[in-house]
Short mmCIF file of C-alpha atoms in Angstrom, two decimals:
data_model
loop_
_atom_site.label_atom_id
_atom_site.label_comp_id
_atom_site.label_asym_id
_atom_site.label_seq_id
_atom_site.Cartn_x
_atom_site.Cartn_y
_atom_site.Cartn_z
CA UNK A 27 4.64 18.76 13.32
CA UNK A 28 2.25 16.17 12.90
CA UNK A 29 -1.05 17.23 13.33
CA UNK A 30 -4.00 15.73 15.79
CA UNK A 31 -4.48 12.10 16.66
CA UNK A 32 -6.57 10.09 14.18
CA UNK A 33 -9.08 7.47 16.59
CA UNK A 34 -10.14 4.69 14.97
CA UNK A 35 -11.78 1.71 16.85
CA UNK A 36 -11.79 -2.05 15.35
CA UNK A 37 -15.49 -3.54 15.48
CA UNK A 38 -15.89 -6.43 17.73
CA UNK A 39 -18.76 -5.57 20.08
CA UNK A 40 -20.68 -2.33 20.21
CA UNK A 41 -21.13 -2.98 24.46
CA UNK A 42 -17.11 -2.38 24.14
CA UNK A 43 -17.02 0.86 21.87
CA UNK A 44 -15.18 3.80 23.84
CA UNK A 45 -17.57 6.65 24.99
CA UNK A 46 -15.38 9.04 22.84
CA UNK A 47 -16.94 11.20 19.94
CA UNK A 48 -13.94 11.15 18.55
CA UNK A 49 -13.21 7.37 17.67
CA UNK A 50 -14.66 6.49 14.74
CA UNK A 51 -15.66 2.30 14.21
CA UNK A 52 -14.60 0.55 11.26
CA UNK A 53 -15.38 -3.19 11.15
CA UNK A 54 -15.96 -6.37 8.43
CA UNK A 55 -17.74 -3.83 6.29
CA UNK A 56 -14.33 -1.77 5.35
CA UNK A 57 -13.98 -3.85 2.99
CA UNK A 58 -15.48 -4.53 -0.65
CA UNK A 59 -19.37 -6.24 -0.15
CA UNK A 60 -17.43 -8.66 -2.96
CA UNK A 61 -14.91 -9.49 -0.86
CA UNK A 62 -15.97 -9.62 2.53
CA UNK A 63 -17.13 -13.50 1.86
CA UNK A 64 -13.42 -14.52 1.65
CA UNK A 65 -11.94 -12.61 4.33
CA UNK A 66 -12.56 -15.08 6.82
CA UNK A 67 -13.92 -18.44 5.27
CA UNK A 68 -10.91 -19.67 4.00
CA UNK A 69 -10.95 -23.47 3.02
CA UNK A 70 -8.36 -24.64 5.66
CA UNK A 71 -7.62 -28.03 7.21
CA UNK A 72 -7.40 -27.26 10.31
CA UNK A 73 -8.31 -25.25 13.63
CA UNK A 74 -6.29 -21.50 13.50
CA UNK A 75 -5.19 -21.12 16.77
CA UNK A 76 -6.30 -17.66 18.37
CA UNK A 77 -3.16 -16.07 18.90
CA UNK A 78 -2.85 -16.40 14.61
CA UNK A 79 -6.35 -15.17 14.12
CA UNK A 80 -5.92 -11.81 16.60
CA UNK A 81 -2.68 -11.10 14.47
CA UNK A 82 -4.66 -11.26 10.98
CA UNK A 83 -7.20 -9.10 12.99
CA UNK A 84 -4.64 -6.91 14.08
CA UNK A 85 -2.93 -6.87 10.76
CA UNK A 86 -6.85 -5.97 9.09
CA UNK A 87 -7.43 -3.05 11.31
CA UNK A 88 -4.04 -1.58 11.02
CA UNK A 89 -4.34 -1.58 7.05
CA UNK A 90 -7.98 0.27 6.85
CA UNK A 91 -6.54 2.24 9.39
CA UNK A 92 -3.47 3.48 7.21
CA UNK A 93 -5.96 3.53 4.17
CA UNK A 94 -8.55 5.85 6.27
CA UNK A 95 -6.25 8.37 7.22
CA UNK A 96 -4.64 10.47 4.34
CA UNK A 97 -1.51 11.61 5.15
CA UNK A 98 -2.51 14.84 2.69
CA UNK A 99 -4.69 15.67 6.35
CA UNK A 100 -1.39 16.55 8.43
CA UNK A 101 1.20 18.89 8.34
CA UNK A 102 4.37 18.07 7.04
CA UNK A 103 1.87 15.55 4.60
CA UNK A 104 3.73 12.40 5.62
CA UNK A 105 3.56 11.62 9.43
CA UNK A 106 0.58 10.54 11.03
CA UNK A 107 -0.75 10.31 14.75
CA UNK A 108 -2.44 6.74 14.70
CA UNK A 109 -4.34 5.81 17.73
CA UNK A 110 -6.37 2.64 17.30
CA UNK A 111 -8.53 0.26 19.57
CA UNK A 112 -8.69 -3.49 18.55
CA UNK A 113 -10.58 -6.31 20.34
CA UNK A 114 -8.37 -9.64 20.92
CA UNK A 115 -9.46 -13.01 21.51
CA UNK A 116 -5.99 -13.36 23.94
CA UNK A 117 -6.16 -10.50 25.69
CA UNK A 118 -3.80 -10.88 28.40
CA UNK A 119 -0.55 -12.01 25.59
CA UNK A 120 -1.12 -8.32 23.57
CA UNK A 121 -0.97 -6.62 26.84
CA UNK A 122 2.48 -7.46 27.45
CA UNK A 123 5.16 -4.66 27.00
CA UNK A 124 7.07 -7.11 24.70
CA UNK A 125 4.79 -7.38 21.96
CA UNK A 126 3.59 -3.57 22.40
CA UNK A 127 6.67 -2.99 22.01
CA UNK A 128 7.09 -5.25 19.03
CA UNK A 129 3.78 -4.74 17.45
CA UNK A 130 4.22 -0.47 17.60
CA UNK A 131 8.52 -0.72 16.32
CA UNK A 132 7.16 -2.74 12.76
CA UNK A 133 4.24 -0.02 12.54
CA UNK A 134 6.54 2.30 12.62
CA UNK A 135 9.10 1.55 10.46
CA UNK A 136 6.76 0.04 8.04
CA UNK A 137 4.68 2.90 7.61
CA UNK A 138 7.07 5.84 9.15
CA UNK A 139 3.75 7.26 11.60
CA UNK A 140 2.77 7.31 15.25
CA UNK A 141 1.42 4.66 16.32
CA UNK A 142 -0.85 3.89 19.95
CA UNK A 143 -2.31 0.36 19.83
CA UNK A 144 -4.93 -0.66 22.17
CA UNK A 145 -6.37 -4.08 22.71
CA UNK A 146 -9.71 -5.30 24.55
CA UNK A 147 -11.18 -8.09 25.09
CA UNK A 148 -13.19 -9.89 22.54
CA UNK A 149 -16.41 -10.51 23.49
CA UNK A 150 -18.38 -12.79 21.03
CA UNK A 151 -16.44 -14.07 18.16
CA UNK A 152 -17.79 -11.19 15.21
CA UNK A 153 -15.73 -11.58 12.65
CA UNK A 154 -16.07 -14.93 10.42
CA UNK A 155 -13.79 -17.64 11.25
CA UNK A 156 -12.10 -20.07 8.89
CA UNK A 157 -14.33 -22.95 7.25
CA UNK A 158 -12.58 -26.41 8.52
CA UNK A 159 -12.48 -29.24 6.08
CA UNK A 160 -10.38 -32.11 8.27
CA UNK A 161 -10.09 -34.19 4.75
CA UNK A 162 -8.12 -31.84 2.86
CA UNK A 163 -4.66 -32.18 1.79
CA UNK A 164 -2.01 -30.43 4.15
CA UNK A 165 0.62 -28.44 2.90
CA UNK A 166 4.09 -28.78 3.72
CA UNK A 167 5.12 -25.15 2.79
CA UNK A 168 3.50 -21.84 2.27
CA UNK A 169 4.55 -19.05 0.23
CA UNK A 170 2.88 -16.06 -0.49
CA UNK A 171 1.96 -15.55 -4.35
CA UNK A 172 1.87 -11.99 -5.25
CA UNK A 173 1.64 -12.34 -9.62
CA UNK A 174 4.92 -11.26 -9.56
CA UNK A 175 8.61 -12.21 -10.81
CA UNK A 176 9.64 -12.95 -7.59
CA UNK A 177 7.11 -14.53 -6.44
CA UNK A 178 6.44 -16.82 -9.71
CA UNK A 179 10.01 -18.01 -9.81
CA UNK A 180 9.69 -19.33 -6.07
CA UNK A 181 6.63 -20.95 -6.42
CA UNK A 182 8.12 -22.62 -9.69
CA UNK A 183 11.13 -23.33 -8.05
CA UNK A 184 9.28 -25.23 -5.50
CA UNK A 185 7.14 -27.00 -7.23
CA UNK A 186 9.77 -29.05 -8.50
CA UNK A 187 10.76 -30.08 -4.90
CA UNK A 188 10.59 -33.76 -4.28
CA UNK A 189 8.23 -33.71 -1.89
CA UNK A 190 4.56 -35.75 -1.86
CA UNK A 191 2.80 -33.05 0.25
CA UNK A 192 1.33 -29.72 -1.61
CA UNK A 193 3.12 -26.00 -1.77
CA UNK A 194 0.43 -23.43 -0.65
CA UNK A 195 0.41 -20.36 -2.43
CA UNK A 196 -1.49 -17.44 -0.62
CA UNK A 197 -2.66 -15.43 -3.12
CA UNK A 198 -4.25 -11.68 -2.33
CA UNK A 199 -6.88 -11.10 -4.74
CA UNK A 200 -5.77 -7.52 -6.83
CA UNK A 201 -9.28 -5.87 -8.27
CA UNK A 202 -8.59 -5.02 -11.81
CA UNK A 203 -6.03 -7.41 -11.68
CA UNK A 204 -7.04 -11.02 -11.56
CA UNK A 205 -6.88 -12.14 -14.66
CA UNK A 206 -3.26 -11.55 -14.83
CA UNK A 207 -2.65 -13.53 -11.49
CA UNK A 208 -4.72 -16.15 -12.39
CA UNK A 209 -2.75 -16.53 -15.47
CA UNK A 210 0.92 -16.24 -13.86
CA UNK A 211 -0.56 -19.02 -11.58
CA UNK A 212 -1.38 -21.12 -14.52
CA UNK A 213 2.38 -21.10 -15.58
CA UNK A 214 3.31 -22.83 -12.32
CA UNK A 215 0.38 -25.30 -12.86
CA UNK A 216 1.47 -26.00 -16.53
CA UNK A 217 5.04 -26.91 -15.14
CA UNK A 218 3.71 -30.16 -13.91
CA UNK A 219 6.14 -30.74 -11.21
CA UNK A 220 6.12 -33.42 -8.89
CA UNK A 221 4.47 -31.94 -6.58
CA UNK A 222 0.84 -30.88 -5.85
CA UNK A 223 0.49 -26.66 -5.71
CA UNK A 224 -2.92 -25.11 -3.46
CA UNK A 225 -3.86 -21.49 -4.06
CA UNK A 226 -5.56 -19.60 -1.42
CA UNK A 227 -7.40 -16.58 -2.32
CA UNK A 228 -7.53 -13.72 -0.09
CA UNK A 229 -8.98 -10.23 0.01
CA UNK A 230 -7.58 -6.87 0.63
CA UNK A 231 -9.46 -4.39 -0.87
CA UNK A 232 -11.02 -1.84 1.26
CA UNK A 233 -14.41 0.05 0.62
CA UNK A 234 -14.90 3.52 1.20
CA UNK A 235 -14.77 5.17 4.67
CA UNK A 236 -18.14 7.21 3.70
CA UNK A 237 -16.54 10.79 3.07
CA UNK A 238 -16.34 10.37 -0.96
CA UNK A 239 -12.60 11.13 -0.96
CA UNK A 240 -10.02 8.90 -1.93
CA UNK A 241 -8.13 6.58 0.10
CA UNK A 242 -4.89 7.13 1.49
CA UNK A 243 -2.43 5.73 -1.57
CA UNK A 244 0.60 4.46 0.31
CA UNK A 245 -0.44 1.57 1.89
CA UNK A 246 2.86 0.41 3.80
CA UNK A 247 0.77 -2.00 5.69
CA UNK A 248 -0.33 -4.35 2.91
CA UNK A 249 3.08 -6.43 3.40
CA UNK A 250 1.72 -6.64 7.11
CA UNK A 251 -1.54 -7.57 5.93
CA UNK A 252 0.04 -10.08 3.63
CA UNK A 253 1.78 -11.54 5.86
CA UNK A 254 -0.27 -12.32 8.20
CA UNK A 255 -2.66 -13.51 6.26
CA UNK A 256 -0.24 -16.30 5.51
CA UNK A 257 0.83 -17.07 9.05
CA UNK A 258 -2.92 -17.55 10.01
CA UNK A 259 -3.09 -20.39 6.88
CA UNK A 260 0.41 -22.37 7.91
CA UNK A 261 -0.80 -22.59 11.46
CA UNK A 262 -3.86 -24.32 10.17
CA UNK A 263 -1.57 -26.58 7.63
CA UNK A 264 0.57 -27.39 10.58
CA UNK A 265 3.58 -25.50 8.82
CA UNK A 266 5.74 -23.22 10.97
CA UNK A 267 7.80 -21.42 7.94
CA UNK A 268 5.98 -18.42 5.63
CA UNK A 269 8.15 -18.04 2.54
CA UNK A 270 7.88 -14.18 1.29
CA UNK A 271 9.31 -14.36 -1.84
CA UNK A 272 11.25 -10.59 -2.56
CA UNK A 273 14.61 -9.95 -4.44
CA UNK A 274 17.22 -8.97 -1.90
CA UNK A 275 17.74 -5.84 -3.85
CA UNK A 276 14.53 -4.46 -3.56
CA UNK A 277 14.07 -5.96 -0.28
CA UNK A 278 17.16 -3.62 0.65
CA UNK A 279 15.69 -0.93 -1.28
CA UNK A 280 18.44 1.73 -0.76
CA UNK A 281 16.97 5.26 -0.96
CA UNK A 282 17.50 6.49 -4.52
CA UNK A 283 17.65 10.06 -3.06
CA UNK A 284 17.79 11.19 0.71
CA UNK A 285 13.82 11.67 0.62
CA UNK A 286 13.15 8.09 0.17
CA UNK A 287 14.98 6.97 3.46
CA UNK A 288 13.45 4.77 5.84
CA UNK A 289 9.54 4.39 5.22
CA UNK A 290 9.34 6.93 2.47
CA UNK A 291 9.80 4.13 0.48
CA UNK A 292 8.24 0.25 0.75
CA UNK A 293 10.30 -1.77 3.70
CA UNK A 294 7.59 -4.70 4.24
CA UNK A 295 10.18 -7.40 3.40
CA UNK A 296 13.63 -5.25 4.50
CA UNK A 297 15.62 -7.86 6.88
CA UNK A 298 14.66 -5.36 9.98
CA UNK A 299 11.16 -4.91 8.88
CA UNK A 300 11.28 -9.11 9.12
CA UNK A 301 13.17 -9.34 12.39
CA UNK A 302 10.47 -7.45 13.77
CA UNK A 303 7.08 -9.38 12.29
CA UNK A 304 9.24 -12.68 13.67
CA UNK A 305 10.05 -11.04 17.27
CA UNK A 306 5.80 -9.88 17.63
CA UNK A 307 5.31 -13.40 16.14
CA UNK A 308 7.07 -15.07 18.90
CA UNK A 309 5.94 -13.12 21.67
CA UNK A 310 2.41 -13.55 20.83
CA UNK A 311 2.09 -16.63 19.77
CA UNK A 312 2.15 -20.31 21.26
CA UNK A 313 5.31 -21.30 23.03
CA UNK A 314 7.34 -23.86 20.70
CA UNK A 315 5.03 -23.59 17.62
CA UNK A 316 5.17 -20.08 16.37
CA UNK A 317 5.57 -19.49 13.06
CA UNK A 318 8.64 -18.04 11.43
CA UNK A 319 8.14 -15.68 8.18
CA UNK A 320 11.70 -15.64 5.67
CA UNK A 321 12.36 -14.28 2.80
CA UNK A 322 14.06 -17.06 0.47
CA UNK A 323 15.42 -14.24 -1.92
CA UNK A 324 17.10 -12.40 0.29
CA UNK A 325 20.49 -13.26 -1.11
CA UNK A 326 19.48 -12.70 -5.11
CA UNK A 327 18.84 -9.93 -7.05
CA UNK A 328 16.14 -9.28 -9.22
CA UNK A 329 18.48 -11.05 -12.41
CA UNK A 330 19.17 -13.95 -10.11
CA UNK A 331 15.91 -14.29 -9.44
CA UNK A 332 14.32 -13.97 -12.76
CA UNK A 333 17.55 -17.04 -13.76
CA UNK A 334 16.24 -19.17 -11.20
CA UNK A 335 12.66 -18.76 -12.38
CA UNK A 336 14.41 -19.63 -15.99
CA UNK A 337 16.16 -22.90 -14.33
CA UNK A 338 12.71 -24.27 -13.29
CA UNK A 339 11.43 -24.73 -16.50
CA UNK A 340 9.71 -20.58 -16.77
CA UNK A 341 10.02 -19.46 -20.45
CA UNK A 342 10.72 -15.71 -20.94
CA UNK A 343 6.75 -15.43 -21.50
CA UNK A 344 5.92 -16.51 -18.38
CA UNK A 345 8.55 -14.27 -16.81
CA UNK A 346 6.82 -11.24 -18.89
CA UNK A 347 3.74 -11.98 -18.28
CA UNK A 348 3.87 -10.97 -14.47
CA UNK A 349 3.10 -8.20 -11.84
CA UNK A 350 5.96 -5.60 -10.95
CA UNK A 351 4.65 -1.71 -10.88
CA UNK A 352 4.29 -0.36 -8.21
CA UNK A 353 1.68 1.56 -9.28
CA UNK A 354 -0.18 -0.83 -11.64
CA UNK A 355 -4.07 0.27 -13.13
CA UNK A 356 -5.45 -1.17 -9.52
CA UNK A 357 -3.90 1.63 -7.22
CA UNK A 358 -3.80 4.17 -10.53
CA UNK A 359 -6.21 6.79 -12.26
CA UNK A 360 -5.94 7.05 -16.04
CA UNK A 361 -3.69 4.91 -18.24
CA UNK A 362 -3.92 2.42 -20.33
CA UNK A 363 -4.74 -1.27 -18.89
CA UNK A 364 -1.59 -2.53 -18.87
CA UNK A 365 -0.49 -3.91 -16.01
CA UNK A 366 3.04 -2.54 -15.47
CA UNK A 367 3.88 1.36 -16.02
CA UNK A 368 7.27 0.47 -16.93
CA UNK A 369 8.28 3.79 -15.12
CA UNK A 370 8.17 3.94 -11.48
CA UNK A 371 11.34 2.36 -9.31
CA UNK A 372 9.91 -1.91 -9.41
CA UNK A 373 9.32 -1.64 -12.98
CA UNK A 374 13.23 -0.68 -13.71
CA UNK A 375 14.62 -2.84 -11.37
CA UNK A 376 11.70 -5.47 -13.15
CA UNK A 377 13.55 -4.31 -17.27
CA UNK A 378 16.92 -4.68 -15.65
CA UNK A 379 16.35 -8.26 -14.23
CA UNK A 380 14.67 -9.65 -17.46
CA UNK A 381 17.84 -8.58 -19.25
CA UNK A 382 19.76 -9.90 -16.92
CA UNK A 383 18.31 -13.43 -17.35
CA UNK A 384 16.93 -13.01 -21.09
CA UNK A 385 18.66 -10.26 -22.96
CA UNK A 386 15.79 -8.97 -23.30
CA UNK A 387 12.54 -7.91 -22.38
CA UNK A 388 9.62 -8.36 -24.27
CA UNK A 389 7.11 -6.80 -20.99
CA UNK A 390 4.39 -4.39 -22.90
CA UNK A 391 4.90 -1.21 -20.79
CA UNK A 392 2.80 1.89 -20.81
CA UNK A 393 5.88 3.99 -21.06
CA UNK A 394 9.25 3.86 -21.53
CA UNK A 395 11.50 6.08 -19.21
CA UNK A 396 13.82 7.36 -21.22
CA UNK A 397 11.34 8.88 -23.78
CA UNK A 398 11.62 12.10 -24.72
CA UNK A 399 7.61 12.89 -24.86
CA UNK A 400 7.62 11.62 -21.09
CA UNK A 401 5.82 13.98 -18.67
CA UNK A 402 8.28 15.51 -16.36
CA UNK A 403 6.60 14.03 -13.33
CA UNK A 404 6.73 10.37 -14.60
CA UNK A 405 10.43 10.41 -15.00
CA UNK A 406 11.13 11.33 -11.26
CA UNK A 407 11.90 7.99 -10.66
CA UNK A 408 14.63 7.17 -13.99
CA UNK A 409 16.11 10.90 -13.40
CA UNK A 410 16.61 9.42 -9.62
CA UNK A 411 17.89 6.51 -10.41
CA UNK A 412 20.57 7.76 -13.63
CA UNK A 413 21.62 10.06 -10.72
CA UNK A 414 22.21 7.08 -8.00
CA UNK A 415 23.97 4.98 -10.80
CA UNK A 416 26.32 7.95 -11.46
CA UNK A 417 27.44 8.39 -7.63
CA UNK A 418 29.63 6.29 -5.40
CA UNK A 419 27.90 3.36 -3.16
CA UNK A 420 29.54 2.61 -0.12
CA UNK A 421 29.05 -0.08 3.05
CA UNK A 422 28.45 3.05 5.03
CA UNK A 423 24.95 4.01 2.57
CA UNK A 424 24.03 0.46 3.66
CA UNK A 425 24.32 1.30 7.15
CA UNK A 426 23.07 4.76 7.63
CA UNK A 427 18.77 3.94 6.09
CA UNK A 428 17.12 1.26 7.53
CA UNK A 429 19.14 -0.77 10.26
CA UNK A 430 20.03 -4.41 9.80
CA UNK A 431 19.37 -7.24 11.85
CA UNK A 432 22.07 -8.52 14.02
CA UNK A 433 22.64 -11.34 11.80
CA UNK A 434 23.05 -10.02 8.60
CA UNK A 435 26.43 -9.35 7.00
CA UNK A 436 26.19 -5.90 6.00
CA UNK A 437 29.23 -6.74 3.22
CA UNK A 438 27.07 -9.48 1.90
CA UNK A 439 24.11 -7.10 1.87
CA UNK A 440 26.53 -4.00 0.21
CA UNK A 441 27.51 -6.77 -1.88
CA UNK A 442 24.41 -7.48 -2.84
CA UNK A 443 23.35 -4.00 -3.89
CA UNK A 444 26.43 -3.75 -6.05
CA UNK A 445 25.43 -6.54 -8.39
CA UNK A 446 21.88 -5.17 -8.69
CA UNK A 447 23.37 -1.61 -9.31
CA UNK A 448 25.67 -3.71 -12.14
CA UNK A 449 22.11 -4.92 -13.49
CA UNK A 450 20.18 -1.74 -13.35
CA UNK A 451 23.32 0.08 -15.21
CA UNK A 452 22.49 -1.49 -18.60
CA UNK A 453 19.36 0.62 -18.60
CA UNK A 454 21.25 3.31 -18.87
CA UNK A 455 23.21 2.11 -21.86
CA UNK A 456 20.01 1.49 -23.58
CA UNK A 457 18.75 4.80 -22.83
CA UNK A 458 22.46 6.35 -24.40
CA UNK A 459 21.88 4.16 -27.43
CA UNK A 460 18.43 5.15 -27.96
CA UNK A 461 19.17 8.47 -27.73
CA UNK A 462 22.00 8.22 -30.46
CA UNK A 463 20.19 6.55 -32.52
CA UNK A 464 17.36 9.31 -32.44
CA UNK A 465 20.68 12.23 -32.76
CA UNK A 466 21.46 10.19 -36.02
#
């Protein structure tokens, strides 16, 4: 059971808004008053064709959407109905059955809901379009710049590239949180490389939708969000690959338990999840210069990652100094400021990587996992994982969550998981020899 259909209608003109008590309109103001000025006025160098700037629309409306409707509102507290109306510049390309089709199979497995996506015409350009400076610098690669290990190590990693033209990092602007991307941006800058690096700012924090409760917490649609965000800037940079910069192994992210399968837990950068953003890419956009979005990680785990980070010139601090909760103070209530809980699923996979490439990890968590004054609801996730650790891993637990693409290897991608299930095991040697030592 999944309870009623939640109507929500994407602003564009009020002459347009369906005679239906039950939609409700949500528009430019869903989001912060501080950060509706850089939703749209992005210093670009060039035009953004339509087709890019009716995705990031689409991508916008679908995110307050999954924010506005709490999935504590239906019954089995998980699956939504999701209908929602959004006004298009191209009409007549999102009416096709091909990227319905496209667009409503990554909603779905992104986010695990119903989804019924409806598209009118745009009539009179509402929301704010990009700010064109024609002198700028053009960038000859963009990569989306979280704060995070993964995404710090790329952007190092290409910095060094021989190559006269800038990297473009999009970065999406974390409330609470900026100081500490600012700063992991500073350790690319301070690497000098040969080449020039552009950050973007971007916003993606949503205001209230008037009712005084809180927002729905699971957001699987930021990575959408994200993503499209950077597709709109490399169309306006003249670039036609988006770099999304994700260990394989939590790209993969096999289900600890059966009750994280599929979209109970975060797929935005799973192989599928990609194949899809690339197929609604291509069907939407112009013929012969659509953009393609990869992951450049794919093939690394999160110790192979945080190495390559080390191999461009990152010291451990820099590596520490980064993003990787998945619940950090932003998207939290209580706690200490510190920016990773050291707890949750990202942050263990985060300890096992920095041993991996350091031998150790010198990350200030709020908690460690393993502690014996832990709260029995914090150590869901390490009690989940010792558990998965302990049990056998087979090509077939590959195969049976989230499909793969038709191109992947699924024994490179079991492969894969086996080395980061080798990394993640040291925790729990650290965890045994902490817990001797306290016996002793």
């Amino acid at each position: 059971m999944t309870g009623s259909d939640h109507f929500l209608w994407w602003r564009g003109h009020r002459a347009d808004l369906p005679r239906d008590a039950r939609w409700t309109e949500i528009g430019r103001e869903a989001f912060q008053e501080k950060e509706r000025r850089i939703i749209g006025r992005h210093h670009l160098p060039g035009p953004v064709p339509d087709w890019a700037e009716d995705l990031f629309r689409v991508a916008r409306a679908a995110f307050i959407a999954d924010k506005y409707v709490r999935r504590t509102g239906v019954r089995d507290r998980w699956t939504r109905r999701i209908r929602l109306a959004v006004p298009v510049t191209e009409h007549e390309r999102w009416q096709s059955a091909a990227v319905r089709t496209h667009l409503t199979a990554l909603l779905q497995i992104l986010t695990g809901d119903l989804w019924n996506v409806d598209f009118r015409p745009l009539t009179g350009h509402q929301v704010e379009e990009a700010m064109i400076f024609p002198d700028d610098p053009r960038a000859s690669e963009v990569a989306l710049f979280s704060g995070g290990l993964d995404s710090l190590s790329w952007a190092a990693t290409r910095s060094r590239a021989d190559d006269p033209r800038p990297l473009l990092l999009v970065m999406f602007r974390e409330i609470g949180l900026l100081r500490l991307q600012q700063r992991v941006y500073n350790a690319v800058e301070r690497l000098d490389g040969p080449r020039p690096v552009i950050l973007l700012p971007m916003s993606q924090t949503p205001a209230g939708d008037g009712s005084g409760l809180r927002l729905e917490t699971s957001s699987r649609t930021r990575g959408l969000l994200y993503a499209a965000g950077a597709v709109r800037a490399a169309t306006a940079h003249g670039v036609v690959t988006v770099h999304i910069p994700e260990n394989g192994q939590l790209a993969l992210n096999p289900p600890l338990t059966p009750a994280r399968s599929a979209a109970c837990s975060t797929r935005s950068v799973h192989p599928w999840t990609l194949g899809c953003l690339n197929a609604l890419v291509t069907a939407v956009g112009d013929a012969g210069s659509a953009v393609r979005v990869v992951n450049p990680w794919a093939q690394l785990t999160k110790g192979e990652v945080c190495r390559a980070g080390r191999d461009a010139g990152l010291t451990p601090s820099d590596l520490e100094s980064t993003l990787s909760c998945g619940k950090p103070p932003a998207r939290r209530s209580g706690g200490p400021p510190l920016a990773n809980c050291g707890v949750c699923f990202p942050c263990l996979v985060r300890r096992s990587g920095l041993l991996h490439a350091n031998g150790t990890d010198g990350t200030q968590y709020e908690a460690l996992p393993w502690a014996d004054d832990l709260p029995f609801d914090r150590g869901t996730d390490w009690r989940a994982l010792q558990r998965w650790l302990l049990g056998r891993y087979t090509l077939t637990d590959v195969l049976t969550d989230t499909p793969l693409p038709p191109d992947t290897d699924p024994a490179a991608a079991f492969d894969l998981v086996r080395r980061g299930r080798e990394e993640l095991a040291r925790l729990l040697q650290i965890a045994g020899a902490a817990e001797a030592a306290d016996a002793a």
